[in-house]
C-alpha cells in the first residue's frame, strides 16, 4: 500500500500504544479520586468557569497548539475552539487520510466515557490534595486514549484501500451496520483484550529484589483494563472507522 502503511503496521502501532495507555492508567492510579479536581465550584477565576481538570486540559492544549501539536492529523484537541496558532513551521506529514477525516473528532464522547465510567473503575476513593497533578495525569490518559481511538481513521483507510469494492455499496447506502460488520475482526479483538490484561499484570506488578510473588496485587486491575478495551476503547475505535468510511467517497 502507498506510504508504506499496512494493516499490519497499524496494528503494531496499536499494540505499542497499549503500553502508553496502561502506563498512563497506572500513573493516574497513584492518586485517589480527588473529587475537587472535577468540581466546578473549586476553581475561582474571573476569566474561566469550569472544573480544574477542564482548566488544565484547555490551557495545556493552548500551549501545545502553539508548539504545533495539532498540525499532526493524528492529534485531536478536546477543546478545539479558539486554539492559538502554531509558532513553528508546519512539518510535511504524509497525507494518508481522505480530507473529510479532519471533521471527525469524538473527544467529547471520550471525555464523558473517561470521567463518567472509567475513572471510578481504577482510581481508589479518597482525597490527598494533589489536584493539579491529578488533572495533569488525567490529561495524559485522555490524550493516549484519544490518539488510539482516532487511529481508527488510518485503520479504516487501509481497509478501504485493500478492498474498495467491498466497502463502496455499504458507504453509498450509508449502512452503518454493514460497515461495522465489514471492519470487524473478532479474533483480533479477543487477542487485544487478553494481551492488555497480561500487560497490566506485567507492568503493574510490584518488583522486588527478593521474590516476585505479587500476591495477585496490581497497580491497576488487569480485568478492568481488559473491560476498558472491550467495552469502550475498541467500540469507540470502530465508531471512528465507521464515521471515516461514511465520508470516504465524498
Ligand atoms: O485491527 C483492526 O482491524 C482494527 O480495526 C482495530 C480493532 C481494535 O480497536 O483493536 C477494531 C476492530 C476490529 O474488530 C479489531 C480490532
Coordinates of N, CA and C and ligand atoms in Angstrom, one line a residue:
X1 N 0.8 -1.2 0.0 CA 0.0 0.0 0.0 C 0.9 1.3 0.0
X2 N 0.3 2.3 -0.5 CA 1.1 3.6 -0.6 C 1.5 4.1 0.8
X3 N 2.6 4.8 0.8 CA 3.2 5.4 2.0 C 3.7 4.3 3.0
X4 N 3.8 3.0 2.6 CA 4.3 2.0 3.4 C 3.4 1.7 4.6
X5 N 2.1 2.2 4.6 CA 1.2 1.9 5.7 C 0.4 0.6 5.4
X6 N 0.5 -0.3 6.3 CA -0.3 -1.6 6.1 C -1.1 -1.8 7.3
X7 N -2.1 -2.7 7.2 CA -2.9 -3.1 8.4 C -2.0 -3.6 9.5
X8 N -1.0 -4.4 9.0 CA -0.1 -5.0 10.0 C 0.7 -3.9 10.7
X9 N 1.2 -2.9 10.0 CA 2.0 -1.9 10.7 C 1.1 -1.0 11.6
X10 N -0.2 -0.8 11.2 CA -1.1 0.0 12.1 C -1.4 -0.8 13.3
X11 N -1.6 -2.1 13.2 CA -1.8 -3.0 14.4 C -0.6 -3.0 15.3
X12 N 0.6 -3.0 14.7 CA 1.8 -2.9 15.6 C 1.8 -1.6 16.4
X13 N 1.3 -0.5 15.7 CA 1.3 0.8 16.4 C 0.2 0.7 17.6
X14 N -0.9 0.1 17.3 CA -2.0 0.0 18.3 C -1.4 -0.8 19.5
X15 N -0.6 -1.9 19.2 CA -0.1 -2.7 20.3 C 0.9 -1.9 21.1
X16 N 1.7 -1.1 20.4 CA 2.7 -0.2 21.2 C 1.9 0.8 22.0
X17 N 0.8 1.3 21.4 CA 0.0 2.3 22.2 C -0.7 1.7 23.4
X18 N -0.9 0.4 23.4 CA -1.4 -0.2 24.6 C -0.5 0.0 25.8
X19 N 0.8 0.0 25.6 CA 1.8 0.2 26.7 C 1.6 1.6 27.2
X20 N 1.5 2.6 26.3 CA 1.3 4.0 26.7 C 0.0 4.2 27.5
X21 N -1.0 3.6 27.0 CA -2.3 3.7 27.8 C -2.3 3.1 29.1
X22 N -1.7 1.8 29.2 CA -1.7 1.2 30.5 C -0.8 1.9 31.5
X23 N 0.4 2.4 31.0 CA 1.3 3.2 31.9 C 0.5 4.4 32.4
X24 N -0.2 5.1 31.5 CA -0.9 6.3 31.9 C -2.0 6.0 33.0
X25 N -2.6 4.8 32.8 CA -3.6 4.5 33.9 C -2.9 4.2 35.2
X26 N -1.8 3.5 35.1 CA -1.0 3.2 36.3 C -0.6 4.5 37.0
X27 N -0.2 5.5 36.3 CA 0.2 6.8 36.8 C -1.0 7.5 37.5
X28 N -2.1 7.4 36.8 CA -3.3 8.1 37.4 C -3.7 7.4 38.7
X29 N -3.6 6.0 38.7 CA -4.0 5.3 39.9 C -3.1 5.5 41.1
X30 N -2.0 6.2 40.9 CA -1.2 6.6 42.1 C -2.0 7.6 43.0
X31 N -2.9 8.3 42.4 CA -3.7 9.2 43.2 C -5.1 8.7 43.4
X32 N -5.7 9.0 44.6 CA -7.1 8.6 44.8 C -8.0 9.5 43.9
X33 N -9.3 9.3 44.0 CA -10.3 10.0 43.1 C -10.0 11.5 43.1
X34 N -9.8 12.1 44.2 CA -9.5 13.6 44.3 C -10.6 14.4 43.7
X35 N -11.8 14.2 44.2 CA -13.0 14.8 43.5 C -13.0 16.3 43.4
X36 N -12.3 17.1 44.2 CA -12.3 18.6 43.9 C -11.8 18.9 42.5
X37 N -10.9 18.0 42.0 CA -10.4 18.2 40.6 C -11.5 18.4 39.6
X38 N -12.7 17.8 39.9 CA -13.8 17.7 38.9 C -15.0 18.6 39.3
X39 N -14.8 19.4 40.4 CA -15.9 20.2 40.9 C -15.8 21.6 40.4
X40 N -16.8 22.1 39.7 CA -16.7 23.4 39.1 C -16.6 24.5 40.1
X41 N -17.1 24.3 41.3 CA -17.1 25.4 42.2 C -15.7 25.5 42.9
X42 N -14.8 24.6 42.6 CA -13.5 24.6 43.3 C -12.6 25.7 42.7
X43 N -12.8 26.0 41.4 CA -11.9 27.0 40.7 C -12.5 28.4 40.8
X44 N -11.7 29.4 41.2 CA -12.3 30.7 41.1 C -11.4 31.6 40.2
X45 N -11.9 32.0 39.1 CA -11.1 32.8 38.1 C -12.1 33.7 37.4
X46 N -11.7 35.0 37.2 CA -12.7 35.9 36.5 C -12.8 35.5 35.1
X47 N -11.8 34.8 34.5 CA -11.8 34.5 33.1 C -12.2 33.1 32.7
X48 N -12.4 32.2 33.7 CA -12.7 30.8 33.4 C -13.7 30.3 34.3
X49 N -14.7 29.6 33.7 CA -15.6 28.8 34.6 C -15.6 27.4 34.2
X50 N -15.4 26.5 35.1 CA -15.3 25.1 34.8 C -14.5 24.4 35.9
X51 N -14.3 23.1 35.8 CA -13.5 22.3 36.8 C -12.0 22.5 36.6
X52 N -11.2 22.1 37.6 CA -9.8 22.2 37.5 C -9.2 21.4 36.3
X53 N -9.8 20.2 36.1 CA -9.3 19.4 35.0 C -9.6 20.0 33.6
X54 N -10.8 20.6 33.5 CA -11.1 21.4 32.3 C -10.1 22.5 32.1
X55 N -9.8 23.2 33.2 CA -8.9 24.3 33.1 C -7.5 23.8 32.6
X56 N -7.0 22.8 33.3 CA -5.7 22.2 32.9 C -5.6 21.7 31.5
X57 N -6.7 21.0 31.1 CA -6.6 20.5 29.7 C -6.7 21.6 28.7
X58 N -7.6 22.6 28.9 CA -7.7 23.7 28.0 C -6.4 24.5 27.9
X59 N -5.9 24.9 29.0 CA -4.6 25.7 29.0 C -3.5 24.9 28.4
X60 N -3.4 23.6 28.7 CA -2.3 22.8 28.2 C -2.4 22.6 26.7
X61 N -3.6 22.4 26.2 CA -3.9 22.3 24.8 C -3.5 23.6 24.1
X62 N -3.8 24.8 24.7 CA -3.4 26.0 24.1 C -1.9 26.1 23.9
X63 N -1.2 25.8 24.9 CA 0.3 25.8 24.9 C 0.8 24.8 23.8
X64 N 0.2 23.6 23.8 CA 0.7 22.6 22.8 C 0.3 22.9 21.4
X65 N -0.8 23.7 21.2 CA -1.2 24.1 19.9 C -0.1 25.1 19.4
X66 N 0.3 26.0 20.3 CA 1.4 26.9 19.9 C 2.6 26.2 19.5
X67 N 2.9 25.1 20.1 CA 4.1 24.3 19.8 C 3.9 23.4 18.6
X68 N 2.7 23.4 18.0 CA 2.4 22.7 16.7 C 1.8 21.3 16.9
X69 N 1.4 21.0 18.0 CA 0.9 19.6 18.2 C -0.3 19.2 17.3
X70 N -1.2 20.1 17.1 CA -2.4 19.8 16.3 C -2.2 19.9 14.8
X71 N -1.0 20.2 14.4 CA -0.7 20.2 13.0 C -0.6 18.8 12.5
X72 N -0.4 17.8 13.5 CA -0.3 16.4 13.1 C -1.8 15.8 13.0
X73 N -2.1 15.3 11.9 CA -3.5 14.7 11.7 C -3.8 13.6 12.7
X74 N -2.9 13.1 13.4 CA -3.1 12.0 14.4 C -3.5 12.6 15.8
X75 N -3.4 13.9 15.9 CA -3.7 14.6 17.2 C -5.0 15.3 17.2
X76 N -5.8 15.2 18.2 CA -7.2 15.8 18.3 C -7.3 16.5 19.6
X77 N -7.6 17.8 19.6 CA -7.8 18.5 20.8 C -9.1 18.2 21.5
X78 N -9.2 18.3 22.8 CA -10.5 18.2 23.5 C -11.3 19.5 23.4
X79 N -10.6 20.6 23.3 CA -11.3 21.9 23.2 C -10.7 22.7 22.0
X80 N -11.3 22.3 20.8 CA -10.7 22.8 19.6 C -11.0 24.3 19.3
X81 N -12.0 24.8 20.0 CA -12.4 26.2 19.6 C -11.4 27.2 20.2
X82 N -11.1 28.1 19.3 CA -10.2 29.3 19.7 C -8.8 28.8 20.1
X83 N -8.3 27.8 19.5 CA -6.9 27.4 19.8 C -5.9 28.4 19.2
X84 N -4.9 28.8 19.9 CA -3.9 29.8 19.3 C -3.1 29.2 18.1
X85 N -2.6 30.0 17.2 CA -1.9 29.4 16.1 C -0.5 28.9 16.5
X86 N 0.0 28.0 15.7 CA 1.4 27.5 16.0 C 2.5 28.5 15.8
X87 N 3.5 28.4 16.6 CA 4.7 29.4 16.4 C 5.8 28.7 15.6
X88 N 5.5 27.4 15.2 CA 6.6 26.7 14.4 C 6.2 26.4 13.0
X89 N 7.2 26.3 12.1 CA 6.8 26.0 10.7 C 6.1 24.6 10.6
X90 N 5.2 24.4 9.7 CA 4.5 23.1 9.6 C 5.4 22.0 9.1
X91 N 5.3 20.9 9.7 CA 6.0 19.7 9.2 C 5.2 19.1 8.1
X92 N 5.9 18.5 7.1 CA 5.1 18.0 6.0 C 4.7 16.5 6.2
X93 N 3.6 16.3 7.0 CA 3.2 15.0 7.3 C 2.6 14.3 6.0
X94 N 3.0 13.1 5.8 CA 2.5 12.3 4.7 C 0.9 12.3 4.7
X95 N 0.3 12.6 3.6 CA -1.1 12.6 3.6 C -1.6 11.2 3.3
X96 N -2.2 10.5 4.2 CA -2.7 9.2 4.1 C -4.2 9.2 4.0
X97 N -4.8 10.1 4.8 CA -6.3 10.1 5.0 C -7.0 10.9 3.9
X98 N -8.2 10.5 3.7 CA -9.1 11.3 2.8 C -9.5 12.6 3.6
X99 N -9.4 13.7 2.9 CA -9.5 15.0 3.6 C -10.7 15.2 4.6
X100 N -11.9 14.7 4.3 CA -13.0 14.9 5.3 C -12.7 14.3 6.7
X101 N -11.7 13.4 6.8 CA -11.3 12.8 8.1 C -11.1 13.9 9.1
X102 N -10.6 15.1 8.7 CA -10.3 16.2 9.6 C -11.6 16.6 10.4
X103 N -12.8 16.3 9.8 CA -14.0 16.7 10.5 C -14.4 15.8 11.7
X104 N -13.7 14.6 11.8 CA -14.1 13.7 12.8 C -13.3 13.9 14.1
X105 N -14.0 14.2 15.1 CA -13.3 14.4 16.4 C -14.4 13.9 17.5
X106 N -14.1 12.7 18.1 CA -15.1 12.2 19.1 C -14.6 12.4 20.5
X107 N -13.8 13.4 20.7 CA -13.2 13.6 22.0 C -14.3 13.9 23.1
X108 N -15.4 14.5 22.7 CA -16.4 14.8 23.7 C -16.9 13.5 24.3
X109 N -17.1 12.4 23.5 CA -17.5 11.1 24.0 C -16.4 10.5 24.8
X110 N -15.1 10.7 24.4 CA -14.0 10.1 25.1 C -13.9 10.7 26.5
X111 N -14.1 12.0 26.5 CA -14.1 12.8 27.8 C -15.2 12.2 28.7
X112 N -16.4 12.1 28.2 CA -17.6 11.6 29.0 C -17.3 10.2 29.5
X113 N -16.8 9.3 28.6 CA -16.6 8.0 29.0 C -15.5 7.9 30.1
X114 N -14.4 8.7 30.0 CA -13.3 8.7 30.9 C -13.8 9.1 32.3
X115 N -14.5 10.3 32.3 CA -14.9 10.8 33.6 C -16.1 10.1 34.2
X116 N -17.1 9.7 33.4 CA -18.3 9.1 33.9 C -18.2 7.6 34.2
X117 N -17.4 6.9 33.4 CA -17.3 5.5 33.5 C -16.0 4.9 34.0
X118 N -14.9 5.4 33.4 CA -13.6 4.7 33.6 C -13.0 5.0 34.9
X119 N -12.9 6.3 35.2 CA -12.1 6.8 36.4 C -12.5 6.0 37.7
X120 N -13.8 5.9 37.9 CA -14.2 5.2 39.1 C -13.8 3.7 39.2
X121 N -13.5 3.2 38.0 CA -13.1 1.8 38.0 C -11.7 1.5 38.4
X122 N -10.8 2.6 38.3 CA -9.4 2.3 38.6 C -8.8 3.3 39.6
X123 N -9.5 4.4 40.0 CA -9.0 5.3 41.0 C -9.6 5.0 42.3
X124 N -8.8 4.8 43.4 CA -9.4 4.4 44.7 C -10.1 5.6 45.3
X125 N -11.2 5.5 46.0 CA -11.9 6.6 46.6 C -10.9 7.3 47.6
X126 N -11.0 8.6 47.7 CA -10.2 9.3 48.6 C -9.7 10.7 48.1
X127 N -9.0 11.4 49.0 CA -8.6 12.8 48.6 C -7.2 13.0 49.3
X128 N -6.2 13.3 48.5 CA -4.8 13.6 49.1 C -4.4 15.0 48.7
X129 N -5.3 15.8 48.1 CA -4.9 17.2 47.8 C -4.1 17.4 46.6
X130 N -3.7 16.3 45.9 CA -2.8 16.5 44.7 C -3.7 16.8 43.4
X131 N -4.5 17.8 43.5 CA -5.4 18.0 42.4 C -4.8 18.4 41.1
X132 N -3.8 19.3 41.1 CA -3.1 19.7 39.9 C -2.4 18.5 39.2
X133 N -1.7 17.7 40.0 CA -1.0 16.6 39.4 C -2.1 15.5 38.9
X134 N -3.2 15.4 39.6 CA -4.2 14.5 39.2 C -4.8 14.9 37.9
X135 N -5.1 16.2 37.7 CA -5.6 16.8 36.4 C -4.6 16.5 35.3
X136 N -3.3 16.8 35.6 CA -2.2 16.6 34.6 C -2.2 15.1 34.2
X137 N -2.4 14.2 35.2 CA -2.3 12.8 34.8 C -3.6 12.3 34.1
X138 N -4.7 13.0 34.4 CA -5.9 12.7 33.6 C -5.7 13.1 32.1
X139 N -5.0 14.2 31.9 CA -4.8 14.7 30.6 C -3.9 13.7 29.8
X140 N -2.9 13.1 30.4 CA -2.1 12.2 29.8 C -2.9 10.9 29.3
X141 N -3.8 10.5 30.2 CA -4.7 9.3 29.9 C -5.5 9.7 28.7
X142 N -6.2 10.9 28.8 CA -7.1 11.3 27.7 C -6.4 11.4 26.4
X143 N -5.2 12.0 26.4 CA -4.5 12.1 25.1 C -4.1 10.7 24.5
X144 N -3.7 9.8 25.4 CA -3.3 8.5 24.9 C -4.6 7.8 24.4
X145 N -5.7 7.9 25.1 CA -7.0 7.2 24.6 C -7.4 7.9 23.3
X146 N -7.4 9.2 23.2 CA -7.8 9.9 22.0 C -7.0 9.5 20.8
X147 N -5.7 9.4 21.0 CA -4.8 9.1 19.9 C -5.2 7.7 19.4
X148 N -5.3 6.7 20.3 CA -5.6 5.4 19.9 C -7.0 5.2 19.2
X149 N -8.0 5.9 19.8 CA -9.3 5.8 19.2 C -9.4 6.4 17.8
X150 N -8.8 7.6 17.7 CA -8.8 8.2 16.4 C -7.9 7.6 15.3
X151 N -7.0 6.7 15.8 CA -6.2 5.9 14.9 C -7.1 5.0 14.0
X152 N -8.4 4.9 14.4 CA -9.4 4.2 13.6 C -9.5 4.8 12.2
X153 N -9.2 6.1 12.1 CA -9.3 6.7 10.7 C -8.3 6.0 9.8
X154 N -7.0 5.8 10.3 CA -6.0 5.2 9.5 C -6.3 3.7 9.2
X155 N -6.8 3.1 10.2 CA -7.1 1.6 10.0 C -8.2 1.5 9.0
X156 N -9.2 2.4 9.1 CA -10.3 2.3 8.1 C -9.8 2.6 6.7
X157 N -8.9 3.6 6.6 CA -8.4 3.9 5.2 C -7.7 2.7 4.6
X158 N -6.9 2.1 5.4 CA -6.1 0.9 4.9 C -7.1 -0.2 4.5
X159 N -8.1 -0.4 5.3 CA -9.1 -1.5 5.0 C -9.8 -1.1 3.7
X160 N -10.2 0.1 3.6 CA -10.9 0.6 2.3 C -10.0 0.4 1.1
X161 N -8.7 0.8 1.2 CA -7.8 0.7 0.1 C -7.5 -0.8 -0.3
X162 N -7.6 -1.7 0.7 CA -7.4 -3.1 0.4 C -8.5 -3.7 -0.4
X163 N -9.7 -3.3 -0.2 CA -10.8 -3.8 -1.0 C -12.0 -2.8 -1.1
X164 N -11.8 -1.7 -1.9 CA -12.8 -0.7 -2.0 C -14.1 -1.3 -2.5
X165 N -14.0 -2.3 -3.4 CA -15.3 -2.8 -4.0 C -16.2 -3.4 -2.9
X166 N -15.6 -3.9 -1.8 CA -16.4 -4.5 -0.7 C -17.1 -3.4 0.1
X167 N -16.4 -2.2 0.2 CA -17.0 -1.2 1.1 C -17.9 -0.2 0.4
X168 N -17.7 0.0 -0.9 CA -18.4 1.0 -1.6 C -20.0 0.9 -1.5
X169 N -20.6 -0.3 -1.8 CA -22.0 -0.4 -1.7 C -22.6 0.1 -0.3
X170 N -21.9 -0.4 0.8 CA -22.4 0.0 2.1 C -22.2 1.5 2.4
X171 N -21.1 2.1 1.8 CA -20.9 3.5 2.0 C -22.0 4.3 1.3
X172 N -22.2 3.9 0.1 CA -23.3 4.6 -0.7 C -24.6 4.5 -0.1
X173 N -24.9 3.3 0.5 CA -26.2 3.1 1.2 C -26.2 3.7 2.6
X174 N -25.1 4.3 3.0 CA -24.9 4.8 4.4 C -25.3 3.7 5.4
X175 N -24.9 2.5 5.2 CA -25.3 1.4 6.0 C -24.3 1.1 7.1
X176 N -24.5 1.7 8.2 CA -23.5 1.6 9.3 C -23.3 0.2 9.8
X177 N -24.4 -0.5 9.9 CA -24.3 -1.9 10.4 C -23.5 -2.8 9.4
X178 N -23.7 -2.6 8.1 CA -22.9 -3.4 7.2 C -21.4 -3.0 7.3
X179 N -21.1 -1.7 7.4 CA -19.7 -1.2 7.5 C -19.1 -1.8 8.8
X180 N -19.9 -1.8 9.9 CA -19.4 -2.3 11.2 C -19.0 -3.8 11.0
X181 N -19.8 -4.5 10.3 CA -19.5 -6.0 10.1 C -18.3 -6.1 9.2
X182 N -18.2 -5.3 8.2 CA -17.0 -5.5 7.3 C -15.7 -5.1 8.0
X183 N -15.7 -4.2 9.0 CA -14.4 -3.8 9.6 C -14.1 -4.6 10.8
X184 N -15.0 -5.5 11.2 CA -14.8 -6.2 12.5 C -14.0 -7.5 12.3
X185 N -13.0 -7.7 13.2 CA -12.2 -9.0 13.2 C -12.3 -9.4 14.7
X186 N -13.3 -10.3 15.0 CA -13.5 -10.7 16.4 C -12.2 -11.3 17.0
X187 N -11.5 -12.1 16.2 CA -10.3 -12.8 16.8 C -9.3 -11.8 17.2
X188 N -9.2 -10.7 16.4 CA -8.2 -9.7 16.8 C -8.6 -9.0 18.1
X189 N -9.9 -8.7 18.2 CA -10.4 -8.0 19.4 C -10.2 -8.9 20.6
X190 N -10.4 -10.2 20.5 CA -10.2 -11.1 21.6 C -8.7 -11.1 22.0
X191 N -7.8 -11.1 21.1 CA -6.4 -11.1 21.3 C -6.0 -9.8 22.0
X192 N -6.6 -8.7 21.6 CA -6.3 -7.4 22.2 C -6.7 -7.4 23.7
X193 N -7.9 -7.9 24.0 CA -8.4 -7.9 25.4 C -7.5 -8.8 26.3
X194 N -7.1 -9.9 25.7 CA -6.2 -10.8 26.5 C -4.8 -10.2 26.7
X195 N -4.3 -9.6 25.7 CA -2.9 -9.0 25.8 C -2.9 -7.8 26.7
X196 N -3.9 -7.0 26.7 CA -3.8 -5.8 27.6 C -3.9 -6.3 29.1
X197 N -4.7 -7.3 29.3 CA -4.8 -7.8 30.7 C -3.4 -8.3 31.1
X198 N -2.8 -9.0 30.2 CA -1.4 -9.6 30.6 C -0.4 -8.4 30.8
X199 N -0.5 -7.4 29.9 CA 0.4 -6.3 30.1 C 0.2 -5.6 31.4
X200 N -1.1 -5.5 31.8 CA -1.4 -4.8 33.1 C -0.8 -5.6 34.2
X201 N -0.7 -6.9 34.1 CA -0.1 -7.7 35.1 C 1.4 -7.5 35.2
X202 N 2.0 -7.5 34.0 CA 3.4 -7.3 33.9 C 3.9 -5.9 34.3
X203 N 3.2 -4.9 33.7 CA 3.6 -3.5 34.0 C 3.2 -3.1 35.4
X204 N 2.2 -3.7 36.0 CA 1.6 -3.2 37.2 C 2.0 -4.0 38.4
X205 N 3.0 -4.9 38.2 CA 3.4 -5.7 39.4 C 4.4 -5.0 40.3
X206 N 4.4 -5.4 41.5 CA 5.4 -4.9 42.5 C 6.7 -5.6 42.2
X207 N 7.8 -4.9 41.8 CA 9.1 -5.5 41.5 C 10.0 -5.4 42.7
X208 N 10.4 -6.6 43.3 CA 11.3 -6.6 44.5 C 12.5 -7.4 44.1
X209 N 13.5 -7.2 44.9 CA 14.8 -8.0 44.6 C 14.7 -9.4 45.1
X210 N 13.9 -9.6 46.1 CA 13.9 -11.0 46.7 C 13.0 -12.0 46.1
X211 N 11.8 -11.6 45.9 CA 10.9 -12.5 45.2 C 9.9 -11.7 44.4
X212 N 9.4 -12.4 43.4 CA 8.4 -11.8 42.6 C 7.0 -12.3 42.8
X213 N 6.8 -12.6 44.1 CA 5.4 -13.1 44.5 C 4.6 -11.8 44.7
X214 N 3.7 -11.6 43.7 CA 2.9 -10.4 43.7 C 1.6 -10.5 44.5
X215 N 1.3 -11.6 45.0 CA 0.1 -11.9 45.8 C -1.2 -11.3 45.0
X216 N -1.1 -11.4 43.7 CA -2.3 -11.0 43.0 C -2.6 -9.5 43.1
X217 N -1.7 -8.7 43.5 CA -2.0 -7.3 43.7 C -1.3 -6.5 42.5
X218 N -2.1 -5.7 41.8 CA -1.5 -5.0 40.7 C -1.9 -3.5 40.8
X219 N -1.1 -2.6 40.1 CA -1.4 -1.2 40.3 C -2.6 -0.8 39.6
X220 N -3.0 -1.4 38.5 CA -4.4 -1.3 38.0 C -4.9 -2.7 37.8
X221 N -6.1 -2.9 38.1 CA -6.7 -4.3 38.0 C -6.7 -4.7 36.5
X222 N -6.0 -5.8 36.2 CA -5.9 -6.3 34.8 C -7.3 -6.5 34.2
X223 N -8.3 -7.0 35.0 CA -9.6 -7.2 34.4 C -10.3 -5.9 34.0
X224 N -10.0 -4.8 34.8 CA -10.5 -3.5 34.4 C -9.9 -3.0 33.1
X225 N -8.6 -3.3 32.9 CA -8.0 -2.8 31.6 C -8.7 -3.6 30.5
X226 N -8.9 -4.8 30.7 CA -9.5 -5.6 29.6 C -10.9 -5.2 29.3
X227 N -11.6 -4.9 30.4 CA -13.0 -4.4 30.2 C -13.0 -3.0 29.5
X228 N -12.1 -2.2 29.9 CA -12.0 -0.8 29.3 C -11.8 -0.9 27.8
X229 N -11.0 -1.9 27.4 CA -10.8 -2.1 26.0 C -12.0 -2.7 25.3
X230 N -12.6 -3.7 25.9 CA -13.7 -4.4 25.3 C -14.9 -3.5 25.3
X231 N -15.2 -2.8 26.3 CA -16.5 -2.0 26.4 C -16.4 -0.6 25.8
X232 N -15.1 0.0 25.8 CA -15.0 1.4 25.5 C -14.1 1.6 24.3
X233 N -12.8 1.3 24.5 CA -11.8 1.7 23.5 C -12.0 1.1 22.1
X234 N -12.3 -0.2 22.1 CA -12.5 -0.9 20.8 C -13.8 -0.4 20.2
X235 N -14.9 -0.3 20.9 CA -16.1 0.2 20.3 C -16.0 1.6 19.7
X236 N -15.3 2.5 20.5 CA -15.1 3.8 20.0 C -14.2 3.9 18.8
X237 N -13.2 3.1 18.8 CA -12.3 3.0 17.6 C -13.1 2.6 16.4
X238 N -14.0 1.6 16.6 CA -14.8 1.1 15.5 C -15.8 2.2 15.0
X239 N -16.3 3.0 16.0 CA -17.2 4.1 15.6 C -16.4 5.1 14.7
X240 N -15.1 5.4 15.1 CA -14.3 6.3 14.2 C -14.2 5.7 12.8
X241 N -13.9 4.4 12.8 CA -13.8 3.7 11.5 C -15.0 3.9 10.6
X242 N -16.2 3.7 11.3 CA -17.5 3.8 10.5 C -17.6 5.3 10.0
X243 N -17.4 6.2 11.0 CA -17.6 7.7 10.6 C -16.7 8.0 9.4
X244 N -15.5 7.5 9.5 CA -14.5 7.8 8.4 C -15.0 7.2 7.1
X245 N -15.4 5.9 7.1 CA -15.8 5.2 5.9 C -17.0 5.9 5.3
X246 N -17.9 6.4 6.1 CA -19.1 7.0 5.6 C -18.8 8.3 4.7
X247 N -17.6 8.9 5.0 CA -17.2 10.1 4.3 C -16.2 9.7 3.2
X248 N -15.8 8.5 3.1 CA -14.7 8.1 2.2 C -14.9 8.4 0.7
X249 N -16.2 8.5 0.3 CA -16.4 8.7 -1.1 C -16.9 10.2 -1.4
X250 N -16.8 11.0 -0.3 CA -17.2 12.4 -0.5 C -16.3 13.1 -1.4
Ligands
LIG1 O1 -7.2 -4.3 14.0 C1 -8.2 -3.9 13.4 O2 -8.6 -4.4 12.3 C2 -9.0 -2.8 14.0 O3 -9.9 -2.3 13.3 C3 -8.7 -2.4 15.4 C4 -9.7 -3.1 16.3 C5 -9.4 -2.5 17.7 O4 -9.9 -1.5 18.1 O5 -8.5 -3.1 18.4 C6 -11.1 -2.7 16.0 C7 -11.9 -3.5 15.2 C8 -11.5 -4.9 14.8 O6 -12.6 -5.8 15.0 C9 -10.3 -5.3 15.5 C10 -9.5 -4.5 16.3

